Every structure is written in structure tokens, then in C-alpha cells.
XYZ file of C-alpha atoms in Angstrom:
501
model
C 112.786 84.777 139.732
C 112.432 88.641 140.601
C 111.125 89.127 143.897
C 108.951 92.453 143.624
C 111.462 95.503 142.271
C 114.359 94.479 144.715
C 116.561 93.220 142.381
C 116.847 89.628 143.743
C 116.952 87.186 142.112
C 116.396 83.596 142.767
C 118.508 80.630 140.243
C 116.123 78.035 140.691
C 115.588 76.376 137.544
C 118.722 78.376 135.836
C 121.108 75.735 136.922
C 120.282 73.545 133.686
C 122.457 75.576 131.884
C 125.817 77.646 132.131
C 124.621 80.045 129.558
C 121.989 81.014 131.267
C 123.678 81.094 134.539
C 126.029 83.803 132.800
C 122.661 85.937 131.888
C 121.963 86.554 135.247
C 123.950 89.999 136.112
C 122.920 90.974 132.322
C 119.202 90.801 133.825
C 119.894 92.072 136.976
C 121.909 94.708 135.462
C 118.758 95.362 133.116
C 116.425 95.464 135.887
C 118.240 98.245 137.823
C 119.015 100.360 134.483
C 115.097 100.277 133.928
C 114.257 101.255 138.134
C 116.876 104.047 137.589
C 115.341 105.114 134.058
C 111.899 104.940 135.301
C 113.221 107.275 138.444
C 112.507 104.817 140.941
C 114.611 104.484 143.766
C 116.266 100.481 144.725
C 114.773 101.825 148.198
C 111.748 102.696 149.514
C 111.448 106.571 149.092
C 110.338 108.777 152.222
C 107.649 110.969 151.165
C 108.156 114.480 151.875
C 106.269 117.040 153.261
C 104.537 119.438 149.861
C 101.769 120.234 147.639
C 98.897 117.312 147.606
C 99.822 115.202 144.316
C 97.589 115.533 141.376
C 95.396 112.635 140.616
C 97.929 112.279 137.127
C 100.650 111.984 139.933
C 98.964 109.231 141.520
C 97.971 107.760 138.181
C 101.517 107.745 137.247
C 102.500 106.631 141.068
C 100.563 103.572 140.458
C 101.824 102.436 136.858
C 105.357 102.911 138.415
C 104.384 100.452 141.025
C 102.923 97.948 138.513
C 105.929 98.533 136.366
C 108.246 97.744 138.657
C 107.355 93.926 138.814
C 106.143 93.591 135.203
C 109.825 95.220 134.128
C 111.389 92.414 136.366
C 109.445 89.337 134.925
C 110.159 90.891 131.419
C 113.501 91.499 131.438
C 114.245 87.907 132.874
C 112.223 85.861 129.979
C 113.745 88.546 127.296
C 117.604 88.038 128.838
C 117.327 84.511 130.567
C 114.882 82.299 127.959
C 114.963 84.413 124.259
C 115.246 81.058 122.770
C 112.459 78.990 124.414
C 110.141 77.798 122.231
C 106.080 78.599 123.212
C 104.385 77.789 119.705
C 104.946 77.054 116.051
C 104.030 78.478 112.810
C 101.832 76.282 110.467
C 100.620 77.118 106.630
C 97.428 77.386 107.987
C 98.685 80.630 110.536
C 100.025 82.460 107.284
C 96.922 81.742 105.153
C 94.821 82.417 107.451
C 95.283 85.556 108.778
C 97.606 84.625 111.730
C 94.488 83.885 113.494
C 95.396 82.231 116.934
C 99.149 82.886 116.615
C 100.635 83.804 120.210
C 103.156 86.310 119.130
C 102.086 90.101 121.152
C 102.120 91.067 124.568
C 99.452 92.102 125.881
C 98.643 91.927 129.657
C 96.139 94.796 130.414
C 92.909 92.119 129.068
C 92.726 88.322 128.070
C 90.413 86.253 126.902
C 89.658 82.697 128.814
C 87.838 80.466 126.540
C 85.459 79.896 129.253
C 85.507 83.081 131.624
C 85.257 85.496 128.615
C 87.593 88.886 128.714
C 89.080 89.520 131.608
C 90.420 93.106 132.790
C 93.754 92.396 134.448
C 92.897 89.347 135.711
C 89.265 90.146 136.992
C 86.374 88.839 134.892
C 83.877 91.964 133.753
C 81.129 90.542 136.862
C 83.902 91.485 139.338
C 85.205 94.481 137.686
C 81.388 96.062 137.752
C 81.050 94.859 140.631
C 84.095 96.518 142.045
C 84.262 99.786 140.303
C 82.969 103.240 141.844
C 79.645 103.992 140.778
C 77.309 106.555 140.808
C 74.419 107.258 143.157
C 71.961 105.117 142.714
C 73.908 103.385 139.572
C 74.388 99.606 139.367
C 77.212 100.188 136.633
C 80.941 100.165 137.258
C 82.322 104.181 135.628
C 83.916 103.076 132.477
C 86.854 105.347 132.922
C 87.384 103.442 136.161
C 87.777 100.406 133.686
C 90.626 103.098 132.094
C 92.185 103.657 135.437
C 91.808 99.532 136.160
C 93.686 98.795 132.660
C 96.352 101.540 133.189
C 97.356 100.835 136.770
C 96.290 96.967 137.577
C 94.307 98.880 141.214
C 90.448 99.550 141.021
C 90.411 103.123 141.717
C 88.450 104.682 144.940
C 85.482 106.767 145.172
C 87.585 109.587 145.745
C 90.000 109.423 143.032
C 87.302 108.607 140.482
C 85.707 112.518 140.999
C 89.291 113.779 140.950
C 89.820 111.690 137.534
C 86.105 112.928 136.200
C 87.083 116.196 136.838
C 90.638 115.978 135.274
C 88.676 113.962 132.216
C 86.556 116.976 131.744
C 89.101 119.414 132.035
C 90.800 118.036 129.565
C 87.716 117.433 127.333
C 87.173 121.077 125.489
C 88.354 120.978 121.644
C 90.416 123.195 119.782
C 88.818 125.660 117.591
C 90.932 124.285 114.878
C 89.410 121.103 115.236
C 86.228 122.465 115.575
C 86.489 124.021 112.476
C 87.756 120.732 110.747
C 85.022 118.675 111.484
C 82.343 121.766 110.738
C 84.047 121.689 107.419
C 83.085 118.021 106.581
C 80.104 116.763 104.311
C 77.418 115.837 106.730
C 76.872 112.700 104.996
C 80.084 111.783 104.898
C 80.188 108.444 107.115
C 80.685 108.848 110.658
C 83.679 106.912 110.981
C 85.270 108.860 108.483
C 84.281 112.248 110.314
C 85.689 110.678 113.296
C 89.119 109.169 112.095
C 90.076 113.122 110.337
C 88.579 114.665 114.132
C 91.259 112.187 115.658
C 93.945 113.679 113.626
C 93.142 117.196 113.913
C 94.267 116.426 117.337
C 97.968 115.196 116.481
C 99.645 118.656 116.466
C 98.732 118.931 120.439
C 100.409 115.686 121.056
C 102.609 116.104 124.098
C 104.691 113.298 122.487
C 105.522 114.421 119.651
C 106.421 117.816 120.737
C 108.686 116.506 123.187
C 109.725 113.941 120.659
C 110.928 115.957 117.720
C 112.464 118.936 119.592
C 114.741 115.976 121.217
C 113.643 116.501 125.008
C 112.946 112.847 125.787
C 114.605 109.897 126.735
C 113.233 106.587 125.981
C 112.455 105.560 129.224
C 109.968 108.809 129.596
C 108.163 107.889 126.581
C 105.665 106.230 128.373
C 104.687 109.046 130.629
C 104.402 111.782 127.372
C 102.202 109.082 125.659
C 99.800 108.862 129.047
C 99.463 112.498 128.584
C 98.092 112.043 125.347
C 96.175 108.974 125.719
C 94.248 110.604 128.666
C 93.377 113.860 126.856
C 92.458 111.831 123.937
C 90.404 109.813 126.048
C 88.616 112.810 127.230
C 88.019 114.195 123.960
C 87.313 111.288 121.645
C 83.503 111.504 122.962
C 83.074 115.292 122.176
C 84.178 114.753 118.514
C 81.515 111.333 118.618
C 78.983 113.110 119.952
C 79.535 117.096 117.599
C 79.348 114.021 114.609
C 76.273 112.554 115.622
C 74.111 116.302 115.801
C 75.811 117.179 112.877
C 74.994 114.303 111.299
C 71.825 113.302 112.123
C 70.461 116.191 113.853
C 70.887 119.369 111.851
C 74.002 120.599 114.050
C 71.948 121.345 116.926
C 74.765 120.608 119.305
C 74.488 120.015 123.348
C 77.522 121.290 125.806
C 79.027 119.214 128.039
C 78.036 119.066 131.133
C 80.626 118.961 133.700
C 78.377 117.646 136.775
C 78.295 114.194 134.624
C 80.552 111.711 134.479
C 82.501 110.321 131.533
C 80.002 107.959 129.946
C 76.639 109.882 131.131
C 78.152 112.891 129.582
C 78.294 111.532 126.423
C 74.853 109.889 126.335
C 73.670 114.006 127.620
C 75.862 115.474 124.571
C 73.663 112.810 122.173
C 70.520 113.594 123.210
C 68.694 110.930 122.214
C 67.009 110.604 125.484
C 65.983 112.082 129.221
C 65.963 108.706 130.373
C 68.332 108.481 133.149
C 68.549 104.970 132.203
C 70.250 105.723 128.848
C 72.861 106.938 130.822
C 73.020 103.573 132.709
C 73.578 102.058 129.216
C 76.360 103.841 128.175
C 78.013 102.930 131.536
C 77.533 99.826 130.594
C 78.343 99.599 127.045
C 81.660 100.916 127.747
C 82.456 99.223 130.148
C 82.146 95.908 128.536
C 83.697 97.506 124.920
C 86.758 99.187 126.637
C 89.237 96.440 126.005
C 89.298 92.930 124.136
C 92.833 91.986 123.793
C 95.321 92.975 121.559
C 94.979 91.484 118.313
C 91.841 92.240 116.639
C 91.959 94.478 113.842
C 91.456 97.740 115.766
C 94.036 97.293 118.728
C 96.632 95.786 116.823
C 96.481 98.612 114.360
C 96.872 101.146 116.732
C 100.071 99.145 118.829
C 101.607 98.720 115.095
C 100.972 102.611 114.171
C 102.248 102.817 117.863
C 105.103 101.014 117.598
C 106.693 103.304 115.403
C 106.481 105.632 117.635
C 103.627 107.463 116.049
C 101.976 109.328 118.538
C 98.432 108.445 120.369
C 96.403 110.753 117.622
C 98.119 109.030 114.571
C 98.131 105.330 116.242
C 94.457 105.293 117.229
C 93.156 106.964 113.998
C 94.304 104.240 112.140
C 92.969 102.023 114.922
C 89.817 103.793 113.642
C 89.966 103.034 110.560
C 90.287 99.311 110.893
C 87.250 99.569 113.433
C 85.361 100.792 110.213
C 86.133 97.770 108.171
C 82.896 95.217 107.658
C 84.611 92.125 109.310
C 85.717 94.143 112.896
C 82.881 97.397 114.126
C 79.639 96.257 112.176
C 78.699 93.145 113.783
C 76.020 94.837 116.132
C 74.189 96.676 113.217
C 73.955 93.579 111.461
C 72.762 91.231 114.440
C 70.524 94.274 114.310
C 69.287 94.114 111.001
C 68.872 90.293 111.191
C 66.887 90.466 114.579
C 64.595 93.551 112.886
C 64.113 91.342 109.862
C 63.036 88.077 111.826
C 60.262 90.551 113.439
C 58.936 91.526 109.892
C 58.716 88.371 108.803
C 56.544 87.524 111.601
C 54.191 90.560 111.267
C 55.539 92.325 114.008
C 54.301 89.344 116.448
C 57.168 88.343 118.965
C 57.754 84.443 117.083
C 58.228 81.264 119.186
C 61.376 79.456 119.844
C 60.376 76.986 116.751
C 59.360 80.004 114.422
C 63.183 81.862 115.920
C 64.730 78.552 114.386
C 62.956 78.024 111.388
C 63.959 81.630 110.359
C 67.510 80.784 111.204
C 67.757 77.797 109.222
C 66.477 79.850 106.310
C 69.508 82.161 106.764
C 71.853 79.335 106.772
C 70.144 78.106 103.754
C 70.439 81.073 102.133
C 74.520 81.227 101.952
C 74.188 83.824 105.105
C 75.565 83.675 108.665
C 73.322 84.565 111.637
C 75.451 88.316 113.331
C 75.847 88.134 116.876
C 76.500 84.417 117.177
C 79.682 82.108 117.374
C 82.887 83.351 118.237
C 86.706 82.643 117.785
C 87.759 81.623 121.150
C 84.686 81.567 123.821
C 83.529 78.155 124.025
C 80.257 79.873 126.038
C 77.792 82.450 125.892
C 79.786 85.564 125.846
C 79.949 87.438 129.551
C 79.238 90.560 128.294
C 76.181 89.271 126.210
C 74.643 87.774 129.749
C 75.309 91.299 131.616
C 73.513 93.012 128.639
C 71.342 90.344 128.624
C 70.601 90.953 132.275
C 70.262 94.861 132.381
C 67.304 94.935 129.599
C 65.481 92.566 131.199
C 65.349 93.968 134.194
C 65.206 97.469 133.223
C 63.224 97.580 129.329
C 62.307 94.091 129.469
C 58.685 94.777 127.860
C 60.320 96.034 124.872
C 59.622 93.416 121.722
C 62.960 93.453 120.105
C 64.688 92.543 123.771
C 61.900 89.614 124.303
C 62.724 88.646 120.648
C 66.545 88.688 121.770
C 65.884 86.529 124.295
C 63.763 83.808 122.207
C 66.632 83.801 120.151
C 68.712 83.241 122.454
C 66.950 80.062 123.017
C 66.499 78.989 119.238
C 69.502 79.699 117.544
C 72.507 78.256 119.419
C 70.452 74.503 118.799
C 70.023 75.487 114.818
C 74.096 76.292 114.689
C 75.141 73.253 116.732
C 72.884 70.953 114.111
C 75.244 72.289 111.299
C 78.132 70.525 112.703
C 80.630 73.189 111.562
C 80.323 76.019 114.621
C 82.597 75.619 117.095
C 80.443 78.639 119.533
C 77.392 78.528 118.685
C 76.491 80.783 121.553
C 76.023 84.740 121.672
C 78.252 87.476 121.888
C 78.018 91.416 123.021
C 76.578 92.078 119.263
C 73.656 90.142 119.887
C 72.474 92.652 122.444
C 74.162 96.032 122.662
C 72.252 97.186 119.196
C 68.398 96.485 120.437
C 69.790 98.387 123.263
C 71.043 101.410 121.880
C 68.113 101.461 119.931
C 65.367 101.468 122.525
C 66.665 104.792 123.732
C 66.541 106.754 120.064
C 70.048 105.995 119.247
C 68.827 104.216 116.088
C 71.488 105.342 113.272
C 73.044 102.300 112.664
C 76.220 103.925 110.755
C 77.088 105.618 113.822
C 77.108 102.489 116.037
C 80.662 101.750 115.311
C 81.591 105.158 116.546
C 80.401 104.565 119.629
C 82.171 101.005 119.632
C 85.523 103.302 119.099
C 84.647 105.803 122.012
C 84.533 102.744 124.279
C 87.648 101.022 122.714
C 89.653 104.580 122.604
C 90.116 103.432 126.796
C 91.445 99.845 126.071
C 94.102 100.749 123.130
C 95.400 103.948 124.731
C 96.364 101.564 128.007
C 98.012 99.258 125.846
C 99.914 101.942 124.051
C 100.913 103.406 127.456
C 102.185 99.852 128.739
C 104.190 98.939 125.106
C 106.149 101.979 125.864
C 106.803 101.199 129.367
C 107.637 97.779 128.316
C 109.934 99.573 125.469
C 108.562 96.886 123.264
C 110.005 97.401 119.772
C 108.592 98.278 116.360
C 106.525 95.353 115.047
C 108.371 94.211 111.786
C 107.260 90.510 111.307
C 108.411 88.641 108.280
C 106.751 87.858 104.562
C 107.281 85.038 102.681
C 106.048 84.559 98.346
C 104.018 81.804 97.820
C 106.663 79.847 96.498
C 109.089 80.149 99.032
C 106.093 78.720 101.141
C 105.521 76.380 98.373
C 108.954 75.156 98.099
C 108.973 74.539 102.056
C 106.658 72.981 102.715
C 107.301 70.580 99.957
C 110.526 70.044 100.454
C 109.571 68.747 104.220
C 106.763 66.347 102.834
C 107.956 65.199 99.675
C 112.162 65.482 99.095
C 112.401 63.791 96.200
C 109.361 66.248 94.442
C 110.979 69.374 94.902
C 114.237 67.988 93.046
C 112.110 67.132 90.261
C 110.993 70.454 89.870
């Protein structure tokens, strides 16, 4: 196995086979080809004497030194095991949506069935507890989170306020997408608004400039598309945030304020509330939103728009898009909706944990599932549920909806696990993170999934950065009819039927 970027190599376990034996320079040859490409020398480099380096210099310092080892690992399961077999392909994967199917890589989040996401490797407990925060904050900066999914390091003190400040610089819009949005019907949905203020963006794509006019290589793809997914980064909040006063609060917009940082600013540009503690819980919301994988509906849109080498702008306006769809960004509205409904049925009165279950039992009667519960993989309460979970009580914890939460959170998992069909019957981040949004005035419900996308913007523009260091190709899996499936599977199960035919 690659040791570090050195270029050893070590045969253990390749003796099995002479093929594979004969792979080995092709992979070491690979490996070198990719440190040369990626201008890395085979050597440690002496650092000479000039300007201090940018905080984008040491961004891109540090995803060289993560790339290094990832390249290595990559390169020797691509050239030395292309024909192992980790899974298989049932009727039930193509009919029903794939779901489960281990087929993209993904390394900068995954999900433990018992841990919850994890942010390379650290669960979101240690990465709040790890990242810089801000005086007198008990929340981890979200774009630290960016900096953690880009690079693999948690970033210091130091270059966090070099990183704000590069975040803001990069922040102002165009007048030309100014003018775009302005343009818009105010009531046209905000997720619309904010998909066509995502690609008023695409003509200052680095990547695409450098792109078309032929001045890249492939192997400095990746750096162009970190240029783009950073400034996109920085600016996806100011188009949220011009939506929501045009939208809901007759264009009265609010600068940005370059004292805050990335998450505060956007709860200032809102202004929904003074309460410094709104600015804790946007901290906190994205921070546990920034990254979930990469195959729900939203990331693995905007790696498949990626992977065609559609630039940042184009890839995560789609990604938009499929955050808009009922099944992926809505959940919190409705858990919402169901949680405001339980509290009108009761007069207002916070209910008991028996009066909590009987009105979830209704639901169920009714042909209706209860939003913010169960989940595909978690076998567990969902982590970032508890955190949320955590930070209202201790901070708006006299508030009736987040008491109500919390009865339900005591009722309902008991009424699913009764039904016998729900594998989790335990909550997840949508339980919470719309009670809280609403306690501080953010209480438009249709804009709830933009904020949802500001938060995910950090997750899928890291793993659009790393697909492109990893050169990973364009996505092109393959269709079958019905009756090819048909035929297949019958002619496995039943020989004699399909001759019959």
C-alpha cells in the first residue's frame, strides 16, 4: 500500500496474483504523473524566503497535502483491484430509486448508522467542539466546517479571520445580478428566485473562462473550481438574504456587515431579529446542514451537473433545484406544520405525552406520515436533532412549541415502533431546526429551504472541489426497459418460462 506521497509501495497482499503484480509500476507510474500534475515535488520542498501566502494559498497548501495520500489510495484500488466486487445490484435497487446502492465516492462526510454524519471522520459533537468560535459563542463557524470538508485540518483562530475576511471580500454581487433578481416577481417562490440568482453568477466563473479559452490542464481543474466554489460560497447568502426583504419585506434591504462572520452576517442581512442569539442559531444550523453525503437529491445533482464539467454556478443551481422538490428541502416546514397543528388541536395548551400520541396515531390513521421522524439509515435519534435539541433548551427553552418538541419527542418514537413497519422511529434535524427558526421571526416557511441551500452550498462545493482532484469521470450509469429487466430476471428464476414466451 502507498506510504504517504512517497511513491512506495508495499506488495503485501498483491502476490495472489501475477496480474496484479504487473499493475504495480502502472500505479506507481500513476501516482507520480498525478504529484507532478498537481505540482508537487517527490521531495520535500524548502520554503523560500517571500511575500506571506494568502490564506487561498494555504487553503490550497492543505488540499495538496490531503491529496497527496487520497491520490495514492485511489490510484491503487482504480489500477490494482478494478474488478473486485463490493456489492450487487438487485430489482429492488432499480425500482427503487437506487436507494442504498454503494456506487459514488464521497469522502468529505459519511453517515454511521449509529454515530450520525460525520465530517471527515469527526462526528458533528467533536467538530463544534473543535472549530474556532466567536467570543463568547458556543458554536463551531460554519465556514470552518467549509475549510474542515475542503482540507481534512480544523482550521485555527487565526486563519478563520483571514478566511472571514477573504469570504467577505468576495461576497459583493454584480450589478448584473442585482438587476436580475430586482427584475423577478416578488411572489415568485424563493427557491426559484434563488436557483436564476445562482446562474446570473455563471459568466464570472473562473472555470469556465479558463476552460473555454483552452488555458487549463486537467489536473488544474480542481484549483479553478475552488475559486468558484469559494466565491460562490460567499455570495450564495447575499442573494438568500436580497430574496427574503424582497420577498417578504417590501425590499427594504440590510448591507452586509463586514465585522460579522459568515453565518451571523447572514442572520444581520435578514433582520428578523437583534437577538444575538439568532445569530448563535444560524451558526448552528449551518453547521449541522453543511454536508450529508453525497447521494441525496441535492448533492448528487450538483456532482452529476459537475461531472460534466459544468461549472460551480451551473452544477449547484441544479443542485437547487432538486433541494426544491417536496421529497428532499421541505421536511422542516412540514414537521412544522404538523407540530403547529398538534398545538391547535389542543387549544394552544402544551398536551401530555399520552395526548402527543393519541394525535400521532390519528395521523397514521389518517393515510399521513408524522415529518421529522424516521430516517433511511440512522438506527438512533439523529445527532444533529440532540444538538438542536440541546441549544433551545438551554437557551429558549420556555418557548411552547420547543416544550411541545420535546413531549414529542417522548410520544412519538413509541406510536411508530407499535406500527411494526419503521425501521427509525426516532427524530431527525427537521424535527427541530423549524420551531427554531421560527422563534426568532424567521417564520416564512417557503423560504426555509433556502436557507437549507445556503448551508448545503458549503458541503456540495467541497465535494465538487475533491471530484476534480480525484479526476473522477462523468457519471453515465446504465438504463435498462422493463422487459429487458423482465426477461432477466426470469430467465434466472424460471428457464423453462422465458422459452415459452
Amino acid at each position: 500500500m502507498f506510504r504517504g506521497w512517497t511513491g512506495q509501495v508495499s506488495c503485501d497482499g498483491m502476490a495472489r496474483g501475477g496480474a496484479t503484480r504487473k499493475r504495480v509500476p502502472v500505479i506507481v507510474a500513476r501516482f507520480y504523473q498525478f504529484i507532478s500534475l498537481m505540482n508537487i515535488s517527490p521531495s520535500e520542498q524548502q520554503h523560500t524566503e517571500g511575500p506571506e501566502p494568502s490564506v487561498m494559498d494555504v487553503l490550497k497548501e492543505q488540499i495538496r497535502d490531503l491529496a497527496k495520500s487520497e491520490f495514492a489510495r485511489l490510484v491503487e484500488l482504480k489500477y490494482g483491484h478494478s474488478h473486485d466486487v463490493i456489492g450487487e445490484i438487485t430489482v429492488a435497487n432499480v425500482l427503487g430509486g437506487e436507494r442504498g446502492m454503494k456506487t459514488m465516492l464521497t469522502d468529505t462526510s459519511d453517515l454511521d448508522p449509529l454515530g450520525g454524519i460525520r465530517y471527515r471522520k469527526m462526528t458533528l459533537r467533536e467538530v463544534n467542539s473543535a472549530l474556532p468560535k466567536p467570543d463568547g459563542s458556543t458554536v463551531g463557524l460554519p465556514e470552518g466546517a467549509f475549510w474542515l470538508l475542503l482540507t481534512g485540518e480544523v482550521p485555527s483562530e487565526d486563519i478563520m479571520h483571514e478566511f472571514n475576511s477573504e469570504l467577505h471580500r468576495r461576497s459583493e454581487l454584480p450589478d448584473e445580478v442585482i438587476t436580475t433578481i430586482d427584475s423577478l416577481p416578488k411572489d415568485m417562490h424563493p427557491m426559484t428566485q434563488l436557483s436564476i440568482g445562482v446562474l446570473a453568477l455563471q459568466p464570472y466563473s473562473v472555470f469556465s473562462k479558463g476552460y473555454f479559452q483552452g488555458d487549463l490542464r486537467k489536473s488544474d481543474y480542481w484549483e479553478s473550481i475552488l475559486e468558484d466554489a469559494v466565491t460562490l460560497v460567499a455570495r450564495v447568502p447575499q442573494i438568500a438574504a436580497r430574496i427574503y426583504r424582497r420577498s417578504f419585506h417590501h425590499d427594504d434591504q440590510i448591507s452586509s456587515d463586514p465585522h460579522l462572520d459568515w453565518a451571523a452576517n447572514f442572520a444581520h442581512m435578514l433582520g428578523v431579529s437583534d437577538d444575538p442569539l439568532f445569530e448563535e442559531v444560524m451558526r448552528l444550523y449551518m453547521l449541522l446542514h453543511a454536508d450529508h453525503e453525497g447521494g441525496n437529491v441535492s448533492a448528487h445533482t450538483t456532482h452529476l451537473v459537475g461531472s460534466a464539467l459544468a461549472d460551480p454556478y451551473y452544477a449547484f443551481a441544479a443542485g437547487v433545484c432538486g433541494l426544491a422538490g417536496p421529497l428532499h428541502g421541505i421536511a422542516n416546514q412540514e414537521s412544522l406544520k404538523w407540530l403547529e397543528s398538534c398545538m391547535a388541536h389542543h387549544n394552544g395548551r402544551i398536551p401530555t405525552k399520552e395526548s402527543v400520541g393519541k394525535f400521532a396515531e390519528k395521523t397514521l390513521r389518517e393515510g399521513r406520515v408524522i415529518p421529522g421522524y424516521g430516517h433511511a439509515v440512522l438506527k438512533v435519534a439523529d445527532p444533529r436533532y440532540l444538538l438542536e435539541r440541546e441549544f433551545c433548551l438551554k437557551n429558549i427553552g420556555d418557548d411552547p412549541m420547543v416544550q411541545l418538541c420535546s413531549v414529542a419527542y417522548e410520544a412519538v418514537p413509541t406510536v411508530l415502533s407499535n406500527t411494526g413497519k419503521v425501521r427509525s422511529p426516532y427524530p431527525n434535524v427537521d424535527a427541530h431546526s423549524g420551531v427554531m427558526l421560527k422563534h426568532f421571526g424567521l417564520s416564512e416557511p417557503d423560504f426555509y429551504t433556502v436557507v437549507f441551500a445556503v448551508s448545503r452550498s458549503m458541503g456540495v462545493m467541497a465535494q465538487l472541489v475533491w471530484a476534480r482532484i480525484m479526476q473522477m469521470p462523468i457519471e453515465r450509469p446504465k438504463s435498462v426497459t422493463l422487459d429487458h429487466l423482465y426477461d432477466t430476471v426470469l430467465s434466472k428464476s424460471h428457464p423453462q418460462t422465458k422459452s415459452q414466451l
